[in-house]
Each structure stands twice: as C-alpha cells, then as structure tokens.
Short mmCIF file of C-alpha atoms in Angstrom, two decimals:
data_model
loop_
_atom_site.label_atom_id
_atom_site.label_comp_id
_atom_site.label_asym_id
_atom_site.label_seq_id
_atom_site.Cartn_x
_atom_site.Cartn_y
_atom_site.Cartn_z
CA UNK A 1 74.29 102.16 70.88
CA UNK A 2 76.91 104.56 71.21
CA UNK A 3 80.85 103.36 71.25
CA UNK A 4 81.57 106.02 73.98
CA UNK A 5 78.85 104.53 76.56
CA UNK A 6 79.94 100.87 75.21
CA UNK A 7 83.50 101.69 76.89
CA UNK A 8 82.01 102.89 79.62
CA UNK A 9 79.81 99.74 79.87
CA UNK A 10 82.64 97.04 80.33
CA UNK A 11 84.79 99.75 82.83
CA UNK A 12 82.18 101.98 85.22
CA UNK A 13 85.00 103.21 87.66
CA UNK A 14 83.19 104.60 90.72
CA UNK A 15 83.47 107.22 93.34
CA UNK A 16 81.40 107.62 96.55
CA UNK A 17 80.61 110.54 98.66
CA UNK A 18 78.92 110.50 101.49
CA UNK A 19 76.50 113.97 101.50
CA UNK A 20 75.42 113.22 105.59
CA UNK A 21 74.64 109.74 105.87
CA UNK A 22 74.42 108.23 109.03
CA UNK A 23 77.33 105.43 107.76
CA UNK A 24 74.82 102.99 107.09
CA UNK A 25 74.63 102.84 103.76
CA UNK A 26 78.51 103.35 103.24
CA UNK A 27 79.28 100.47 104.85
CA UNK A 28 76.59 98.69 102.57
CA UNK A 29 78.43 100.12 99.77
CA UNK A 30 81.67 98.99 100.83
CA UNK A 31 80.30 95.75 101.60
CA UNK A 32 79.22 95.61 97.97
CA UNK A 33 82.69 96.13 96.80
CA UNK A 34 83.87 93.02 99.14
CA UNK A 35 85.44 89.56 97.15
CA UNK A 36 82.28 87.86 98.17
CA UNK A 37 80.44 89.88 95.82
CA UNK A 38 83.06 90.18 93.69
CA UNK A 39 82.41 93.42 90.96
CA UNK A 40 85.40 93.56 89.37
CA UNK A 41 84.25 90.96 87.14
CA UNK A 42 82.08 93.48 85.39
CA UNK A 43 84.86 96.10 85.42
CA UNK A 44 83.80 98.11 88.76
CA UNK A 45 86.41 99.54 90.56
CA UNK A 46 86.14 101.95 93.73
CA UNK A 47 88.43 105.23 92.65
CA UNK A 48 89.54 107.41 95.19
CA UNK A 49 89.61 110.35 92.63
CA UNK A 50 86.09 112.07 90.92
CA UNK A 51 88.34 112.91 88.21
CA UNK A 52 88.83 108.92 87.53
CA UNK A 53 85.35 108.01 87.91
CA UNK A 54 82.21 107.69 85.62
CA UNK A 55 79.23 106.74 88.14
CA UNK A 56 79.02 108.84 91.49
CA UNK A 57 77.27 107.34 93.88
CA UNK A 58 75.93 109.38 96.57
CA UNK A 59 74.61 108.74 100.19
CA UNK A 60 72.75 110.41 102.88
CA UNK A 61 70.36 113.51 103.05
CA UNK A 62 71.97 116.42 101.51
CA UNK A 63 73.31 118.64 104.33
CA UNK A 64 74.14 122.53 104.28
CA UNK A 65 77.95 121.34 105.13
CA UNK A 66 78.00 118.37 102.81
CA UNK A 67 75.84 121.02 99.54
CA UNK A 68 78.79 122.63 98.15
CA UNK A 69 81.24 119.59 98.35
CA UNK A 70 78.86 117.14 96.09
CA UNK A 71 78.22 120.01 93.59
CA UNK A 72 81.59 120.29 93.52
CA UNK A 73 82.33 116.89 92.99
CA UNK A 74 79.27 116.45 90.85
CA UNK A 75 81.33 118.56 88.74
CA UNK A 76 84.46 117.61 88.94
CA UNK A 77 84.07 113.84 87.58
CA UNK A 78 84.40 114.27 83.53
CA UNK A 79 81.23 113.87 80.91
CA UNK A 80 79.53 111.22 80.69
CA UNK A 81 78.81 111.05 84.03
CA UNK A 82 76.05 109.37 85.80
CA UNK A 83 74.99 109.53 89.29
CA UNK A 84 73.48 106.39 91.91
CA UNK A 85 71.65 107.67 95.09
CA UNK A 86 71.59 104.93 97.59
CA UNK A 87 69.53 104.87 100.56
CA UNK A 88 65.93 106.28 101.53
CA UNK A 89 67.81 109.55 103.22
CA UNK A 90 69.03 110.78 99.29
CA UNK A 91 65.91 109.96 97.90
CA UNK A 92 63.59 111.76 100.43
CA UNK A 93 65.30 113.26 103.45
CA UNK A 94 64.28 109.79 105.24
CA UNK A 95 64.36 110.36 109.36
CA UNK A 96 65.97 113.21 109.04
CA UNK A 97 63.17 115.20 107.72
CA UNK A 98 62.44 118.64 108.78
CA UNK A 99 66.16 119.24 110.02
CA UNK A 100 67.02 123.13 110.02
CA UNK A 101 70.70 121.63 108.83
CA UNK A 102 69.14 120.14 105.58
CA UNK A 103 69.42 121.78 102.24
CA UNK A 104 66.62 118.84 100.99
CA UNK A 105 67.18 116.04 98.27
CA UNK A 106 69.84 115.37 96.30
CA UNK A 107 68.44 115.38 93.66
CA UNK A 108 67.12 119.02 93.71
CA UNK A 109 70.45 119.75 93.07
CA UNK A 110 71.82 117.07 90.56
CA UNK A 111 70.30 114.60 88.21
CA UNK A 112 70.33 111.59 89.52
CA UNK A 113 69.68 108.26 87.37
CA UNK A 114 68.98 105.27 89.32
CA UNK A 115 67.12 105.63 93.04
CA UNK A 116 68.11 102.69 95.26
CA UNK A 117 65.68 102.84 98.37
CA UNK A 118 65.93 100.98 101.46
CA UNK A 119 67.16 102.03 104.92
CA UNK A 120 70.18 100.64 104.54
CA UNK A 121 69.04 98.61 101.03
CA UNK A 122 71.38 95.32 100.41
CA UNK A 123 74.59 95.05 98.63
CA UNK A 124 72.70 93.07 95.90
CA UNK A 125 70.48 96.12 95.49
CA UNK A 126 73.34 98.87 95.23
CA UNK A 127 74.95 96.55 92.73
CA UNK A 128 71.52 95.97 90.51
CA UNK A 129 71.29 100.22 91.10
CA UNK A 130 74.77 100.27 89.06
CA UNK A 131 73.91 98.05 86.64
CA UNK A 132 70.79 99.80 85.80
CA UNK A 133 73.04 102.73 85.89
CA UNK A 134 75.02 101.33 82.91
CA UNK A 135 72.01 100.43 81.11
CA UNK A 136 70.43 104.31 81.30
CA UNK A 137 74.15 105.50 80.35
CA UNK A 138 73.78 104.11 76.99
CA UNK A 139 70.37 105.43 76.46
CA UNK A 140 71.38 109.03 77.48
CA UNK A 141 74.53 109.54 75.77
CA UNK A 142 72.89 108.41 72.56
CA UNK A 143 73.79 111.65 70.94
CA UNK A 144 77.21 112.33 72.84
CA UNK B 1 115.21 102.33 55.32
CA UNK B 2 116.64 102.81 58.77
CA UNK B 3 114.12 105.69 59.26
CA UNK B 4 111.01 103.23 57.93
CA UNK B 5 112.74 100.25 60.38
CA UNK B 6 112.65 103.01 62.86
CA UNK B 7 108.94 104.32 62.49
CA UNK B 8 108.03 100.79 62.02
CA UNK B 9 109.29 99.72 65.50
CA UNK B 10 107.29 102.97 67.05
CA UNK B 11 104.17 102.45 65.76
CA UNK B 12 104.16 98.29 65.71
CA UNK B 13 106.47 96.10 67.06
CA UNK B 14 108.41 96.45 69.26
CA UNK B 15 106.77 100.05 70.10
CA UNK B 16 103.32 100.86 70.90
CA UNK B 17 101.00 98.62 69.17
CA UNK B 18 102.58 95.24 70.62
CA UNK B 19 103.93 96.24 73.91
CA UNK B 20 100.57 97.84 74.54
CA UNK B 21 99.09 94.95 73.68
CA UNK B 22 101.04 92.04 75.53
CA UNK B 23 101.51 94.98 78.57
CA UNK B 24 97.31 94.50 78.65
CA UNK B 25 97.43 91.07 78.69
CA UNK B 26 100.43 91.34 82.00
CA UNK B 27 97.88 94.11 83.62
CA UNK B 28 95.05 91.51 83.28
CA UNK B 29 97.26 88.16 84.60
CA UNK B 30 98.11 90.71 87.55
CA UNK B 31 94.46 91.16 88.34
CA UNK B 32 93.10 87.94 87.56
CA UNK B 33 96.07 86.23 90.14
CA UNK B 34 95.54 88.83 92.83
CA UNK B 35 91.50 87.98 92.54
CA UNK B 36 92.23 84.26 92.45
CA UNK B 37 94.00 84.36 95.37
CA UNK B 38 91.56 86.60 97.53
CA UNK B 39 88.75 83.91 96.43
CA UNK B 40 87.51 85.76 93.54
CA UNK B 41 86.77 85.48 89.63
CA UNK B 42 88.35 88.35 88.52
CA UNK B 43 87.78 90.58 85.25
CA UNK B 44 87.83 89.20 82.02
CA UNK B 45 90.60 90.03 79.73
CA UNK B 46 89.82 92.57 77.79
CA UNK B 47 89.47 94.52 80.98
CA UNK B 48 92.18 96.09 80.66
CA UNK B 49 92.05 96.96 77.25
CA UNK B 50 88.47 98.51 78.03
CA UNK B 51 89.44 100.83 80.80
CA UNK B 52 92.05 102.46 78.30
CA UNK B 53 89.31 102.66 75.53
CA UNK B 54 86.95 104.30 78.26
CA UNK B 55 89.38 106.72 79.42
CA UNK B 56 90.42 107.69 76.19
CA UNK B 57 86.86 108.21 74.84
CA UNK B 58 86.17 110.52 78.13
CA UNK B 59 86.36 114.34 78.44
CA UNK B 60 89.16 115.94 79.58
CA UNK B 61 89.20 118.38 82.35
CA UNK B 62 92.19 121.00 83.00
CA UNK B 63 91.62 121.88 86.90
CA UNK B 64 92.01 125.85 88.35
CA UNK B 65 96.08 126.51 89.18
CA UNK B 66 97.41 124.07 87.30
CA UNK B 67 100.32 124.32 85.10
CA UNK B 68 98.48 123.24 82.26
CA UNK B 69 102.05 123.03 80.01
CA UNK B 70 103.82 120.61 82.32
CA UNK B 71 100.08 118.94 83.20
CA UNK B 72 99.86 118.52 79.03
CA UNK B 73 103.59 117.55 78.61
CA UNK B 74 104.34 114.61 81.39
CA UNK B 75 101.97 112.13 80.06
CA UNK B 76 103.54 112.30 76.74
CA UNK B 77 107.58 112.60 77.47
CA UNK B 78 106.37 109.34 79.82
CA UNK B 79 104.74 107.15 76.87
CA UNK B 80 107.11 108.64 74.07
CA UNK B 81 110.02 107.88 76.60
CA UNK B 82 109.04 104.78 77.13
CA UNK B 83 108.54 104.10 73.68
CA UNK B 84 112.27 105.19 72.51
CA UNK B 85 113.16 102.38 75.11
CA UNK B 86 111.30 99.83 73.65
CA UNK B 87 113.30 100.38 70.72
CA UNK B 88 116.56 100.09 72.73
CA UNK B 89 116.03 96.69 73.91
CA UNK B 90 115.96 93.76 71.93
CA UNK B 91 112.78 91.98 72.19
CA UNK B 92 113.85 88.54 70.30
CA UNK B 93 117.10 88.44 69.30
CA UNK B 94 118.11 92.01 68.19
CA UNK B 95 116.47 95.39 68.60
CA UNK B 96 116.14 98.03 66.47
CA UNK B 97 118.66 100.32 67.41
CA UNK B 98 121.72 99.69 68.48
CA UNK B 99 125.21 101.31 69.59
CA UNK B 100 127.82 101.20 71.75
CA UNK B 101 126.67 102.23 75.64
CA UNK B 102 122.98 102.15 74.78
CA UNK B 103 122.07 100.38 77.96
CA UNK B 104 123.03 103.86 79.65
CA UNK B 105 120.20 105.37 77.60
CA UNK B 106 118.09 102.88 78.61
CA UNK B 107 118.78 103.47 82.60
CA UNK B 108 118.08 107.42 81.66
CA UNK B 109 114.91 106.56 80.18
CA UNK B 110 113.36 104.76 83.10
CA UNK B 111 114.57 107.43 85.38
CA UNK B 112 112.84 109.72 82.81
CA UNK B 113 109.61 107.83 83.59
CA UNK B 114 109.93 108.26 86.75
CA UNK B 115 110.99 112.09 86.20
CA UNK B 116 108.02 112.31 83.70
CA UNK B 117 105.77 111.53 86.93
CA UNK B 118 107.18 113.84 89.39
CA UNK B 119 106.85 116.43 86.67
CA UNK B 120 103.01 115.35 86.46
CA UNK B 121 102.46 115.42 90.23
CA UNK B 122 103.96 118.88 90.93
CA UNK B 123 102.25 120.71 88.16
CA UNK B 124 99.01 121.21 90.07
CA UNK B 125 98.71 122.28 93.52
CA UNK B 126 96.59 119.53 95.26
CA UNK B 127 98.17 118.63 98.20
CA UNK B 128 97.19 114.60 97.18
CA UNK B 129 99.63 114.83 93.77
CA UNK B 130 102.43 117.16 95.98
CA UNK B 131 102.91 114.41 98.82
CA UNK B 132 102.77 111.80 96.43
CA UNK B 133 105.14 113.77 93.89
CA UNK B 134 107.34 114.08 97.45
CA UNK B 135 107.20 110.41 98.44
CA UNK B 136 107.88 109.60 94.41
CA UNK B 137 111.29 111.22 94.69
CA UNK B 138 112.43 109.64 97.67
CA UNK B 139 111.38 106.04 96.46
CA UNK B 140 113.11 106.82 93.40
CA UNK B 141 116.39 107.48 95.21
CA UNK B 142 116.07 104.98 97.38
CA UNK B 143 115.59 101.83 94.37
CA UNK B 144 118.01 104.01 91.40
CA UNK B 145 121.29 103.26 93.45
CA UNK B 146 121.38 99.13 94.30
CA UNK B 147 119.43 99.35 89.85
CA UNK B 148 122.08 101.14 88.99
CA UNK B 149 125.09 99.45 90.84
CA UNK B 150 123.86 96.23 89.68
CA UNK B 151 123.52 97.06 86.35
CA UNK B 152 127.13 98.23 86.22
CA UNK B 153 128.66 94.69 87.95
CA UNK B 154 127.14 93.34 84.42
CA UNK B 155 128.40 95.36 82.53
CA UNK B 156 131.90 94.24 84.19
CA UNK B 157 130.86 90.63 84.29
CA UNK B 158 130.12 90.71 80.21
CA UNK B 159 132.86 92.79 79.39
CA UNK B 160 130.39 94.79 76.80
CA UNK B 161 128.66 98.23 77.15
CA UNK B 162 126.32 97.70 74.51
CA UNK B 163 122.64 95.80 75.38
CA UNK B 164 123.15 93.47 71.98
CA UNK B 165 126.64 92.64 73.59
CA UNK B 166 125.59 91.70 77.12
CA UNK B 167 122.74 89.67 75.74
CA UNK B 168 124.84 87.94 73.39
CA UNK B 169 128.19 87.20 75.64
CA UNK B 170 128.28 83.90 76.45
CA UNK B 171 127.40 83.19 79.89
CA UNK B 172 128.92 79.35 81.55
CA UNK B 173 127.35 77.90 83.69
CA UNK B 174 130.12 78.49 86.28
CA UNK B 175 129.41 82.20 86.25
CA UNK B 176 126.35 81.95 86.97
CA UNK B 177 126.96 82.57 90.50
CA UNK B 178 128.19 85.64 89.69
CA UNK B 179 124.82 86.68 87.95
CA UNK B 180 123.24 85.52 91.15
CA UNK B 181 123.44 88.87 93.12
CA UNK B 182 122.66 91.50 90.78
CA UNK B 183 119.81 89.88 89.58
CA UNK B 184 118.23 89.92 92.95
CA UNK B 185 118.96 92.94 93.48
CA UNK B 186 116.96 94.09 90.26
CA UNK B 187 114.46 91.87 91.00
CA UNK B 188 113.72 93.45 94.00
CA UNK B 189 113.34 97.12 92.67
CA UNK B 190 111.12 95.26 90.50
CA UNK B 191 108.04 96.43 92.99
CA UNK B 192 109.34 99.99 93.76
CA UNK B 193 109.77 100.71 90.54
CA UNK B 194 106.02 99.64 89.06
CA UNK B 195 104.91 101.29 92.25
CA UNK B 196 103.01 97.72 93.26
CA UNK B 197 102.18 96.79 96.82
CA UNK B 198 104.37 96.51 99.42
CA UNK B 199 105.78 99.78 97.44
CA UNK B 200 102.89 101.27 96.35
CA UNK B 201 104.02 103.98 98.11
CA UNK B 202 103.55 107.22 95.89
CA UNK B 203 100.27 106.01 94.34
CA UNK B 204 98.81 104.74 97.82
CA UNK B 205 94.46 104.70 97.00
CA UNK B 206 93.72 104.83 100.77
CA UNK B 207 95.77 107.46 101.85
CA UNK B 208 96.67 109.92 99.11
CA UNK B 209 94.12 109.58 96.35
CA UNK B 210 96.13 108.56 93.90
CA UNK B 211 99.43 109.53 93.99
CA UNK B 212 100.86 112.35 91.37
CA UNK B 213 98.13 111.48 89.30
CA UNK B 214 95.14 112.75 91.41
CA UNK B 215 94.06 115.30 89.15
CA UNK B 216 94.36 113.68 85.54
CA UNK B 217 90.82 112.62 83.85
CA UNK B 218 89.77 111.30 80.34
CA UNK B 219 92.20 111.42 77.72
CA UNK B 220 95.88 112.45 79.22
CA UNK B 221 95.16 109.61 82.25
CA UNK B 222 95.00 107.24 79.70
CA UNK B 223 98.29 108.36 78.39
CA UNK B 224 99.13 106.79 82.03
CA UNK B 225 97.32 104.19 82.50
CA UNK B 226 99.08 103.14 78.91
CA UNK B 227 102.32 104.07 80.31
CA UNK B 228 102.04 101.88 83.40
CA UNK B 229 100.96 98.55 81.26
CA UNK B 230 103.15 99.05 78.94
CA UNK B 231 106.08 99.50 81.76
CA UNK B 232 106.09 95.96 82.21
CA UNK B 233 107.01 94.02 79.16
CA UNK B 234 109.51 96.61 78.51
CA UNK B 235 111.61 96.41 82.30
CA UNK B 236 110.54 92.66 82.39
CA UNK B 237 111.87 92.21 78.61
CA UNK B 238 115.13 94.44 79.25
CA UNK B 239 115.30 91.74 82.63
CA UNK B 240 115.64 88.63 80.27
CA UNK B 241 118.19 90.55 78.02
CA UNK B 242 120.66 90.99 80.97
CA UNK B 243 120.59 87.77 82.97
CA UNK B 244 119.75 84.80 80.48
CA UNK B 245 121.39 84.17 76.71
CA UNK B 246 119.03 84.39 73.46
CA UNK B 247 117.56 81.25 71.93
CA UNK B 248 117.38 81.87 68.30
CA UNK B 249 114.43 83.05 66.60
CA UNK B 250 112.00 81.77 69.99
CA UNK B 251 113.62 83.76 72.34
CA UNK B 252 110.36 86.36 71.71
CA UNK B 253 108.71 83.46 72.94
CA UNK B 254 110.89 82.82 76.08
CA UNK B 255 111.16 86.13 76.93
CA UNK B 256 107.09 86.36 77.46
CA UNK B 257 107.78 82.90 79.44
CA UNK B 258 110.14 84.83 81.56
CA UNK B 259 108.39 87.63 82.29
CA UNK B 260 104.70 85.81 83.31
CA UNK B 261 107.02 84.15 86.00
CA UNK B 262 108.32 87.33 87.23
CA UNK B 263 104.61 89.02 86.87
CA UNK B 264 103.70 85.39 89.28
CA UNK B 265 106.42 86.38 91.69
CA UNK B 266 106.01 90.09 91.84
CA UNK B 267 101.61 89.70 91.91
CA UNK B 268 102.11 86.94 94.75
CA UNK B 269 104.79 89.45 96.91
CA UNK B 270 101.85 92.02 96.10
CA UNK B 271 98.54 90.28 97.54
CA UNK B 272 100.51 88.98 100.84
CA UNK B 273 102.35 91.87 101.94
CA UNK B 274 100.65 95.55 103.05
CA UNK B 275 101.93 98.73 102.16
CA UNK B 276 105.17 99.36 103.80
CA UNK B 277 106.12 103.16 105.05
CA UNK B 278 108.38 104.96 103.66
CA UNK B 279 111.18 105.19 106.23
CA UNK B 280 110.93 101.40 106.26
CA UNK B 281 111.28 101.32 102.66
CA UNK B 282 113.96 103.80 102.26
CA UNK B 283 115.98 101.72 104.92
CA UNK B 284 114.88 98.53 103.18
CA UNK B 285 116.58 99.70 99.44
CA UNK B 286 119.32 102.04 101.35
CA UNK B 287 120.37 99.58 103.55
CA UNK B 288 120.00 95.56 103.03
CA UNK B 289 119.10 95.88 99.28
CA UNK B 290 122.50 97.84 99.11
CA UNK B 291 124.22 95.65 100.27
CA UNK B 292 123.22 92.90 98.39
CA UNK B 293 124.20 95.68 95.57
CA UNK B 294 127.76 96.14 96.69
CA UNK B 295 128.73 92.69 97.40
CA UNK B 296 127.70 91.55 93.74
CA UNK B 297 129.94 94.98 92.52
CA UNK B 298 132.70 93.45 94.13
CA UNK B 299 132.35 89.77 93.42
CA UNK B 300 132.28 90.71 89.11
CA UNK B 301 135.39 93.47 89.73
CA UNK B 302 136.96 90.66 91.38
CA UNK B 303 136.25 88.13 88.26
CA UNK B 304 136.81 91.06 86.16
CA UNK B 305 140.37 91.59 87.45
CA UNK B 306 141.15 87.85 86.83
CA UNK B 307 140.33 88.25 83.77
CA UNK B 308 142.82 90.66 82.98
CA UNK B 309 146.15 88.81 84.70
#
C-alpha cells in the first residue's frame, strides 16, 4: 500500500456539492456528519473549501446550471482525489429523467468511485460509501 | 557553539520538532474535549498528526490571479516566525536566546503571524480570503491593544525588560493581586488570537469558507495547519513565563500542566458559546477588555512609583 493513500486513509477531509438534488440527500449527508454518528473518529471532517478536501461527494442529477460548477470543482480539489455519488438521481437521472434541463449522469462527466443508491439512502449507507471510498483510494493510487 | 545551540533549538527542541509535536497533542485534547462534551468519541490522537502528513503528501495547486510570490511566501514567514519565537521564550528554565528587551521581539513576532495571514488572504482575489483577510485586521486591532498594554504593566510590575528577567523576578505572594488584571486580560485575547469560537471570526467555516486561507491546498496549507498547532504551546508557554515563577529543572513539566488547563478553559469557552459578530467583538476587546487593560496599567505604575520613593 502506498504511504500517500495511507495519510489519506486516517484524514479523508470532505466536500459536498449539490449538482440539482432535490435536498434530500443533503440533508442525509448532513445527518451523517451529526455527533450521533459521530465520523470524526475516523478522521472525516466536512470542509467548506474543494481545495482542502480529498473525497467529493456529489448529489443530485447533473443539471445544465449545476455542469460547469462540479467540473469545476471536480477540478479544483488537489490529486488524489476521489469522488462519492449519493443518491439514485447521480447514479441514473432517478425521477427526473427525460428533463430538457439535464445534462445526464454524473458520471459521464467525472469518474466516480463508489455509487451509493437509494432515494434518499441512510446515513449508515453514505458513511459505508466513504469508507469504501478509502478502501478503492489505496488501490488506485498504487502507482502515485 | 552558539550557532549549533541555535540550529539545534530550530530544528529540535524548543523549535519545530517538539513544539510540533506537543502543539499535536494540544490540537487533539481540543478536539477530543469539544467531542466529549457534544456526546461524542472523538478522533484518536494521532489525528492530528495524520491530517498534517496527508496534507503534506498532497498536490499543490497555484489558482488563476493569484500572487503566487506572496501566496508562496506567507506560509513560510508564519512557521519560520513562529519558530524564531520559540527560541525567544524559555520553555523550562532558560531559552536559547536571550537579551535585553527580547519580549518586544516576541510581541512583533505574533503580530507577524498575524501579518503573515493577512498577507496570505489578500494575495488571491477570492472574495472568501478578502473578507476574511478584512475581518482578520480588524480582530487584530481590536485584541493587540488590551495584549499589548498588559504586557507593558509587567514589564513595570517586574522591573525587567528582558523575558529571562520577568520569569525569574521574584513574585510575593502579596503582589499577586497586582498580576491579577493583566493576566485576564491576556487570557482573554487568548481566543481572538487562535481564532477559536466565540472569535472564530476571520476563519468562520459557515460563512466565509475558510477565512484567508480559502484557496491554499496540499503542501503550503500544511505549512498552516503546522503553524496553527504549533501556535499554542508557544503563546500558552510564553503565558506561564510571565505570570508564574520557574520551578527548577520541572518547570518543562509545569509549564505543559499550565497550558492543558488553559487549553480546558479556552476548549470549554469554545463548545458553549457561538460565533460572536464582529461589531460585538470589536466593542467587546475595545471597550470592557480595555478597561480591564487600563486599570491593571495603572494599578503596577502605581506600585511601580512606590517603589521608587
């Protein structure tokens, strides 16, 4: 394993951008981050800056407003990055499918790592997402 | 041998090796009382220790329109100031400089810090690191005046201008009164200057992203994040030096003692209070915390005067 994606390991700071979600799953993800789930004891911390973070974790269908802000921010948090798409919108267009507003899945745009479905899915769920997150982080950056 | 005593104290004690290290272990007791008290378990603690590695270990990114030589340069006049006033201040019983009016240098090298920051903030052009860098400069008037005032009321009360000659004068224990006032008064800058709730003003997370330091990543926000843990055994250390006498070769010892008290006080102000604004801060330091200043200016001119008939 690589010492770069250990680091990361023991201190994922992330950053979350909503790309047109109907809210639902960002208060699930702010739920997550609540003392009765308590993630700082593995390190997590919300960061209001992409330039702090190392996981992005993005929400909702990808919009034609919201397209050029998440590539933007895709590309503004630092290597190695990783990205989390939470919700059933960012992993198919959900109920929103067939909107003349949508510029289609995320991750048509971006690779994304982990998928977390569910409509909104559970705290528990966004927090195994991230985990898993950490554990693909140190198989990609193998050769970083 | 000076120079090697000198290089010595940069690199290992008291410079950055061991305030690094103990300023980790005062980062993680801040977080670890602040979750305990909000009914969590908190991170372990090497946390902190890991979030410098990781940010360290990260790429660095120079955004568009920033003035990459002051964006390069702040993070390192902050940690190398910083540094020089570790060597300043005697951690145990003597540091490893010393001369006559060095605690002056040491005043001008925390307000270099906080220089060091502005300079950081204003060198790119998000609006985030320009209100922050705005509401850094009036916070930093507001809390310099009552630090500075009270620092000079002990320099009158010890009769020394020298940091080895305040800590060493002999303080009874009917004086102590005197000590009272100023060392309220630094006590409460205490928050204003770390920039720690109630006075987390200029590096507010839910209003402006992070302050002046918005638009660091990887390598030169680690330079920060080093500069802000090791911050605290140095003003918590330079604390003990002015107020309470050293106990031979364990005052290292008492000194950490001293400061995990003040790190229980400061973390417990922090969790309870809000963020304040900053006209009510401004009046807050400007006004009562003044005060408080001025009376303890006057109470050690008026001992000092005794003194002299």
């Amino acid at each position: 394993m690589n010492l770069k994606s250990k680091f990361i390991k023991r201190s994922p700071w992330i950053f979350h951008i909503n790309s047109g979600a109907c809210n639902g799953c960002d208060i699930e993800v702010v739920a997550a981050l609540t003392p009765k789930f308590d993630v700082e004891r593995f390190g997590i911390l919300l960061k209001g800056s992409p330039r702090h973070a190392d996981i992005l974790i993005v929400t909702g269908p990808l919009t034609a407003q919201t397209y050029e802000r998440v590539l933007r921010v895709y590309e503004q948090v630092p290597k190695p990055k990783i990205v989390v798409a939470i919700g059933s919108c960012c992993l198919t267009k959900g109920i929103f499918d067939g909107s003349y507003a949508l510029k289609g899945p995320v991750d048509q745009y971006i690779p994304i790592s982990v998928y977390v479905p569910g409509c909104p899915p559970r705290p528990e769920a966004i927090i195994r997402g991230v985990y898993r997150a950490l554990e693909i982080i140190s198989e990609k950056y193998v050769m970083v | 041998m000076l120079w090697f005593d000198i290089l010595l104290g940069f690199i290992i004690f008291p410079g950055l090796a061991f305030s690094a290290m103990i300023g980790f272990l005062y980062v993680w007791i801040e977080r670890k009382l602040r979750a305990k008290m909000q009914g969590r378990i908190g991170p372990p603690f090497y946390q902190p220790f890991f979030d410098f590695l990781k940010l360290i270990s990260k790429n660095d990114i120079i955004p568009q329109g920033v003035n990459s030589i002051t964006f390069t340069l702040a993070p390192i006049l902050a940690l190398s100031s910083l540094l020089l006033a570790s060597l300043l201040i005697p951690f145990g019983p003597r540091s490893i400089i010393n001369f006559s009016g060095d605690i002056l240098m040491v005043v001008y090298l925390f307000s270099l810090l906080s220089v060091s920051y502005m300079m950081a903030g204003s060198s790119s052009p998000s609006p985030y690191s320009m209100v922050g860098t705005k509401r850094m400069v009036i916070q930093f008037i507001s809390y310099e005046f009552p630090f500075i005032l009270s620092i000079i009321s002990i320099l009158l009360l010890s009769g020394s201008i020298s940091l080895s000659g305040i800590f060493f004068s002999i303080k009874k224990p009917s004086e102590y009164i005197f000590y009272l006032f100023p060392f309220i008064t630094v006590v409460l800058t205490i928050p204003a200057k770390l920039m720690i709730n109630p006075f987390s003003i200029p590096n507010a997370d839910t209003e402006i992203v992070d302050g002046p330091f918005t638009e660091y990543s990887g390598k030169r926000l680690a330079l920060f994040y080093l500069t802000h843990c090791m911050e605290r055994p140095i003003l918590y250390t330079l604390l003990y030096d002015l107020f309470f006498p050293p106990i031979g070769s364990i005052t290292l010892i008492f000194q950490i003692i001293f400061s995990i008290i003040i790190i229980f006080v400061v973390t417990i102000l922090a969790t309870v209070t809000a963020r304040l604004k900053i006209n009510q801060l401004t009046k807050f330091y400007m006004l009562y915390v003044n005060i408080l200043a001025i009376i303890s200016l006057i109470f050690s001119t008026i001992k000092t005067m005794k003194w002299f008939i």
